[in-house]
Amino acid sequence: MTCTSCGNLRPCFHSTTDSPRCRACLTTPEPCTDCGRTKRVVARVARGPFCENCWEAAPEARKPCEDCGKVERLFHFGRCRRCAGERHLRWLLTPPDGRPRPELDQIAAALLDHNPRRALLYTRESKEAARLLNDLASGACALSHEALDARSAGHRRDLAVDWFRSVLVAAGLLPVRDEYLARLERWIDYKTAALDDPDHRQLITAYARWDRVARIRRRARGKPIAASAADITQVQISKAVLFLSWLISQGERLATCRQEHIDLWLTSEPHQGPYAAGPFVAWAVRSKFASGISIPTRAHRVSYRPLDADERWKIARQLLNGDSFETKDRVAGLMVLLYGQTPARTCRLTTAHVLHDEDSVALRINKTPLRLPPPLDALVLQLVDIAHSHEHTVNSNELNAPWLFPTQRPGRALTSSRLATRLRNIGLPSEAGRCAALLDLCTQMPPAVLQRLLGISPMAAERWSAGAVRMAYAAEVARRS
C-alpha cells in the first residue's frame, strides 16, 4: 500500500486505519493525541496519532472481524488476532501433501490458545520459528525436546523457539523437564567441544559432569533447579577452563602446579573472580590430578546497612495503598519489607502456597502458615487470580501449580535477579529492606518462632536475634547520652 507519511509504495502496517504507515515511518515518535506523550505512533485517525497503549483502548480501534465478527482491535487484513494467527499458522503447518494431521492441529491450537498475538509476531519476525513450523509440518523435525535442542547451534538461544517449546510443554504436547538443567548440559557440551587440548577436554568434562552437575542434582533432590544455580556453575566451569589455559601460558600443567603458581594466579592476573576456580582445584586434588595446592575461600562478607525505619514504613505504605505499581511488585516488595524474604524465595512461590478460607488468608512460607493482614491478603488473592488466568495446564514445579510471579513463557517463573531489578526500579533496595525487616521481627518474637514462620535456618535466626539485641542496646545508650 501507499504509506501516508512518506508516500512510497511499501509493505504497510495498520492498513485498517485511515493512514497506513511503512516500517520506517512507524519508528518516528510523535505526540499522542490521547496521553500527550511523545511516543511511537501505531495508528492515525481523524482525531490524530495514537501511541500503542492509547490505541488499545481507543474506540476507533475496535471493528468487527471479517471472519468471526468479533468486535475488537484488528490485527491485519481486517481480521482479529486469533483469526489472523490461525490463518497464518495453518499456512505454516500445512503438510506438503495437504493431508490434515491431528498433531499439527494440536500445535496450532496450543499456540493460539496461549497468546495469538505473540505467536503471530514470532512466526513473522523470526525466520527460525517459521522454519521450525514448516519442518514440523513436513516431518523434517520431530516433536521432541531432542529435536528442538538440535536446532540450536552451539550455545545460542532463539527466544522464539524457547517460547514455542514452553507453550507446547504447557499444553502437554511435550514432556515437562528441568529447562535450566538441560540448558546447562547443552552449554557444557559446547564449552568442552571448543577445547583443543584433549587432556583439558577430559578434565573439564569430568569436573563439570561428575562434580558440578552431580552436586546440583543432589541439592535439588528431584526438583527443578534455579536459574542462579546454573549461572554460578557456568562461571565456575569457565574459570576452570581459564585457569588451565593460564597454566599452559606459564609453562606448567595441572600435575606440576604448585602453590606459588596458585598465589601468582590470585594476585597477578587482571581477570575477574580468580577465586571461582577454587572448586575445580579442590576437585583436582581429591581426584589425584594435582597435589599440594588449594585456593582459599575468599572472604565474602557483605554487610548491608539496614533501611531506615521511617523510610521502610514509607515504602510499605506506598505499596499497600498505592495503585501506581503492578500487583506483583507490590506483593514482592511487601514480602521483603514485612517478612524479610529474599527475591529468590519469593519468586518460587506458587498458588499452592496460598491458603484461603472464609476468615483469613495465609501464606505457607515454611511449616507454619503465616497469616496475612489486610490489605496484603487482598493483594495476594489478586495475584492468585492473575496467576490462574496466566497459566494453562502443565507447570514446571514440584506442586504443578501456577507460579505467583509468572513470565510470558508458560510454566516459567521470574528469576531472582529479575525480581530484584524490578524492586530496585520502584525504589526498594531488597537487601537493605530485608535486613531492617528481620531485625525488627527479632525484637518481637523468639528465634524459634521466626524459623518456623519464615523458613530461615536456626543459626541465621540466632544471628539476627543477636544483631537485634545489639542494635537495641546501642539505641538505649544513645538515648541515655
mmCIF file of N, CA and C in Angstrom, residues 1-57:
data_model
loop_
_atom_site.group_PDB
_atom_site.id
_atom_site.type_symbol
_atom_site.label_atom_id
_atom_site.label_comp_id
_atom_site.label_asym_id
_atom_site.label_seq_id
_atom_site.Cartn_x
_atom_site.Cartn_y
_atom_site.Cartn_z
ATOM 1 N N MET A 1 0.846 -1.188 0.000
ATOM 2 C CA MET A 1 0.000 0.000 0.000
ATOM 3 C C MET A 1 0.886 1.244 0.000
ATOM 4 N N THR A 2 0.275 2.370 -0.201
ATOM 5 C CA THR A 2 0.987 3.645 -0.197
ATOM 6 C C THR A 2 1.026 4.188 1.224
ATOM 7 N N CYS A 3 2.214 4.409 1.753
ATOM 8 C CA CYS A 3 2.372 4.953 3.103
ATOM 9 C C CYS A 3 1.912 6.404 3.111
ATOM 10 N N THR A 4 1.091 6.754 4.092
ATOM 11 C CA THR A 4 0.550 8.103 4.165
ATOM 12 C C THR A 4 1.556 9.106 4.699
ATOM 13 N N SER A 5 2.699 8.652 5.211
ATOM 14 C CA SER A 5 3.703 9.583 5.721
ATOM 15 C C SER A 5 4.762 9.912 4.683
ATOM 16 N N CYS A 6 5.338 8.869 4.056
ATOM 17 C CA CYS A 6 6.401 9.106 3.081
ATOM 18 C C CYS A 6 5.918 9.038 1.643
ATOM 19 N N GLY A 7 4.720 8.464 1.403
ATOM 20 C CA GLY A 7 4.166 8.395 0.063
ATOM 21 C C GLY A 7 4.723 7.303 -0.805
ATOM 22 N N ASN A 8 5.571 6.420 -0.243
ATOM 23 C CA ASN A 8 6.164 5.340 -1.031
ATOM 24 C C ASN A 8 5.268 4.108 -0.997
ATOM 25 N N LEU A 9 5.349 3.310 -2.021
ATOM 26 C CA LEU A 9 4.591 2.067 -2.112
ATOM 27 C C LEU A 9 5.414 0.965 -1.448
ATOM 28 N N ARG A 10 5.028 0.613 -0.233
ATOM 29 C CA ARG A 10 5.790 -0.341 0.568
ATOM 30 C C ARG A 10 4.835 -1.236 1.350
ATOM 31 N N PRO A 11 5.349 -2.332 1.918
ATOM 32 C CA PRO A 11 4.531 -3.109 2.864
ATOM 33 C C PRO A 11 4.178 -2.245 4.067
ATOM 34 N N CYS A 12 2.879 -2.053 4.287
ATOM 35 C CA CYS A 12 2.423 -1.118 5.316
ATOM 36 C C CYS A 12 1.724 -1.849 6.452
ATOM 37 N N PHE A 13 1.803 -1.239 7.627
ATOM 38 C CA PHE A 13 1.106 -1.720 8.813
ATOM 39 C C PHE A 13 -0.155 -0.874 9.033
ATOM 40 N N HIS A 14 -1.079 -1.416 9.841
ATOM 41 C CA HIS A 14 -2.307 -0.704 10.216
ATOM 42 C C HIS A 14 -3.104 -0.308 8.977
ATOM 43 N N SER A 15 -3.272 -1.279 8.096
ATOM 44 C CA SER A 15 -3.990 -0.982 6.852
ATOM 45 C C SER A 15 -5.479 -0.762 7.083
ATOM 46 N N THR A 16 -5.995 -1.174 8.260
ATOM 47 C CA THR A 16 -7.425 -0.971 8.529
ATOM 48 C C THR A 16 -7.721 0.438 9.011
ATOM 49 N N THR A 17 -6.703 1.229 9.305
ATOM 50 C CA THR A 17 -6.930 2.609 9.743
ATOM 51 C C THR A 17 -6.977 3.523 8.526
ATOM 52 N N ASP A 18 -7.190 4.809 8.795
ATOM 53 C CA ASP A 18 -7.274 5.776 7.702
ATOM 54 C C ASP A 18 -5.925 6.113 7.102
ATOM 55 N N SER A 19 -4.830 5.755 7.781
ATOM 56 C CA SER A 19 -3.499 6.129 7.279
ATOM 57 C C SER A 19 -2.504 5.012 7.564
ATOM 58 N N PRO A 20 -2.359 4.041 6.658
ATOM 59 C CA PRO A 20 -1.328 3.008 6.848
ATOM 60 C C PRO A 20 0.068 3.604 6.739
ATOM 61 N N ARG A 21 0.998 2.989 7.488
ATOM 62 C CA ARG A 21 2.359 3.516 7.521
ATOM 63 C C ARG A 21 3.350 2.379 7.340
ATOM 64 N N CYS A 22 4.463 2.655 6.688
ATOM 65 C CA CYS A 22 5.509 1.659 6.494
ATOM 66 C C CYS A 22 6.327 1.530 7.781
ATOM 67 N N ARG A 23 7.252 0.564 7.788
ATOM 68 C CA ARG A 23 8.030 0.307 8.998
ATOM 69 C C ARG A 23 8.922 1.493 9.362
ATOM 70 N N ALA A 24 9.520 2.138 8.379
ATOM 71 C CA ALA A 24 10.417 3.256 8.671
ATOM 72 C C ALA A 24 9.666 4.414 9.326
ATOM 73 N N CYS A 25 8.460 4.707 8.832
ATOM 74 C CA CYS A 25 7.691 5.817 9.403
ATOM 75 C C CYS A 25 7.110 5.481 10.765
ATOM 76 N N LEU A 26 6.973 4.189 11.054
ATOM 77 C CA LEU A 26 6.444 3.801 12.364
ATOM 78 C C LEU A 26 7.400 4.157 13.494
ATOM 79 N N THR A 27 8.677 4.224 13.217
ATOM 80 C CA THR A 27 9.666 4.466 14.271
ATOM 81 C C THR A 27 9.823 5.937 14.618
ATOM 82 N N THR A 28 9.173 6.826 13.894
ATOM 83 C CA THR A 28 9.291 8.256 14.181
ATOM 84 C C THR A 28 8.348 8.634 15.315
ATOM 85 N N PRO A 29 8.843 9.065 16.474
ATOM 86 C CA PRO A 29 7.955 9.409 17.589
ATOM 87 C C PRO A 29 7.236 10.738 17.349
ATOM 88 N N GLU A 30 5.982 10.788 17.805
ATOM 89 C CA GLU A 30 5.173 11.997 17.718
ATOM 90 C C GLU A 30 4.319 12.106 18.974
ATOM 91 N N PRO A 31 3.818 13.304 19.302
ATOM 92 C CA PRO A 31 2.932 13.444 20.466
ATOM 93 C C PRO A 31 1.616 12.699 20.241
ATOM 94 N N CYS A 32 1.229 11.905 21.230
ATOM 95 C CA CYS A 32 -0.019 11.136 21.156
ATOM 96 C C CYS A 32 -1.208 12.063 21.412
ATOM 97 N N THR A 33 -2.283 11.848 20.671
ATOM 98 C CA THR A 33 -3.482 12.674 20.835
ATOM 99 C C THR A 33 -4.132 12.464 22.186
ATOM 100 N N ASP A 34 -4.082 11.246 22.707
ATOM 101 C CA ASP A 34 -4.786 10.931 23.945
ATOM 102 C C ASP A 34 -3.970 11.288 25.187
ATOM 103 N N CYS A 35 -2.742 10.741 25.289
ATOM 104 C CA CYS A 35 -1.947 10.954 26.509
ATOM 105 C C CYS A 35 -0.993 12.130 26.397
ATOM 106 N N GLY A 36 -0.681 12.596 25.195
ATOM 107 C CA GLY A 36 0.202 13.736 25.020
ATOM 108 C C GLY A 36 1.674 13.425 25.072
ATOM 109 N N ARG A 37 2.060 12.167 25.347
ATOM 110 C CA ARG A 37 3.469 11.814 25.423
ATOM 111 C C ARG A 37 4.022 11.554 24.026
ATOM 112 N N THR A 38 5.288 11.896 23.832
ATOM 113 C CA THR A 38 5.940 11.685 22.548
ATOM 114 C C THR A 38 6.406 10.245 22.473
ATOM 115 N N LYS A 39 5.695 9.439 21.699
ATOM 116 C CA LYS A 39 5.996 8.015 21.593
ATOM 117 C C LYS A 39 5.806 7.577 20.149
ATOM 118 N N ARG A 40 6.113 6.317 19.897
ATOM 119 C CA ARG A 40 5.961 5.772 18.553
ATOM 120 C C ARG A 40 4.481 5.677 18.192
ATOM 121 N N VAL A 41 4.131 6.158 17.027
ATOM 122 C CA VAL A 41 2.737 6.181 16.584
ATOM 123 C C VAL A 41 2.398 4.846 15.935
ATOM 124 N N VAL A 42 1.278 4.269 16.337
ATOM 125 C CA VAL A 42 0.840 2.999 15.753
ATOM 126 C C VAL A 42 -0.421 3.156 14.923
ATOM 127 N N ALA A 43 -1.132 4.271 15.042
ATOM 128 C CA ALA A 43 -2.365 4.462 14.271
ATOM 129 C C ALA A 43 -2.654 5.951 14.139
ATOM 130 N N ARG A 44 -3.318 6.298 13.045
ATOM 131 C CA ARG A 44 -3.753 7.669 12.797
ATOM 132 C C ARG A 44 -5.220 7.643 12.401
ATOM 133 N N VAL A 45 -6.010 8.474 13.054
ATOM 134 C CA VAL A 45 -7.432 8.614 12.738
ATOM 135 C C VAL A 45 -7.725 10.103 12.572
ATOM 136 N N ALA A 46 -8.996 10.421 12.464
ATOM 137 C CA ALA A 46 -9.371 11.819 12.267
ATOM 138 C C ALA A 46 -8.956 12.692 13.442
ATOM 139 N N ARG A 47 -8.944 12.116 14.660
ATOM 140 C CA ARG A 47 -8.570 12.895 15.846
ATOM 141 C C ARG A 47 -7.077 13.157 15.918
ATOM 142 N N GLY A 48 -6.256 12.283 15.274
ATOM 143 C CA GLY A 48 -4.817 12.469 15.311
ATOM 144 C C GLY A 48 -4.093 11.167 15.536
ATOM 145 N N PRO A 49 -2.774 11.212 15.813
ATOM 146 C CA PRO A 49 -1.986 9.991 16.022
ATOM 147 C C PRO A 49 -2.206 9.415 17.423
ATOM 148 N N PHE A 50 -2.009 8.093 17.539
ATOM 149 C CA PHE A 50 -2.163 7.386 18.805
ATOM 150 C C PHE A 50 -0.929 6.526 19.050
ATOM 151 N N CYS A 51 -0.492 6.479 20.317
ATOM 152 C CA CYS A 51 0.550 5.540 20.707
ATOM 153 C C CYS A 51 -0.077 4.164 20.930
ATOM 154 N N GLU A 52 0.751 3.170 21.189
ATOM 155 C CA GLU A 52 0.249 1.799 21.270
ATOM 156 C C GLU A 52 -0.674 1.598 22.470
ATOM 157 N N ASN A 53 -0.309 2.140 23.635
ATOM 158 C CA ASN A 53 -1.133 1.949 24.825
ATOM 159 C C ASN A 53 -2.500 2.613 24.670
ATOM 160 N N CYS A 54 -2.529 3.826 24.136
ATOM 161 C CA CYS A 54 -3.812 4.530 23.976
ATOM 162 C C CYS A 54 -4.650 3.906 22.863
ATOM 163 N N TRP A 55 -3.994 3.361 21.846
ATOM 164 C CA TRP A 55 -4.749 2.756 20.749
ATOM 165 C C TRP A 55 -5.457 1.478 21.187
ATOM 166 N N GLU A 56 -4.940 0.812 22.226
ATOM 167 C CA GLU A 56 -5.604 -0.386 22.738
ATOM 168 C C GLU A 56 -6.996 -0.052 23.272
ATOM 169 N N ALA A 57 -7.142 1.119 23.897
ATOM 170 C CA ALA A 57 -8.424 1.496 24.495
ATOM 171 C C ALA A 57 -9.240 2.442 23.639
#
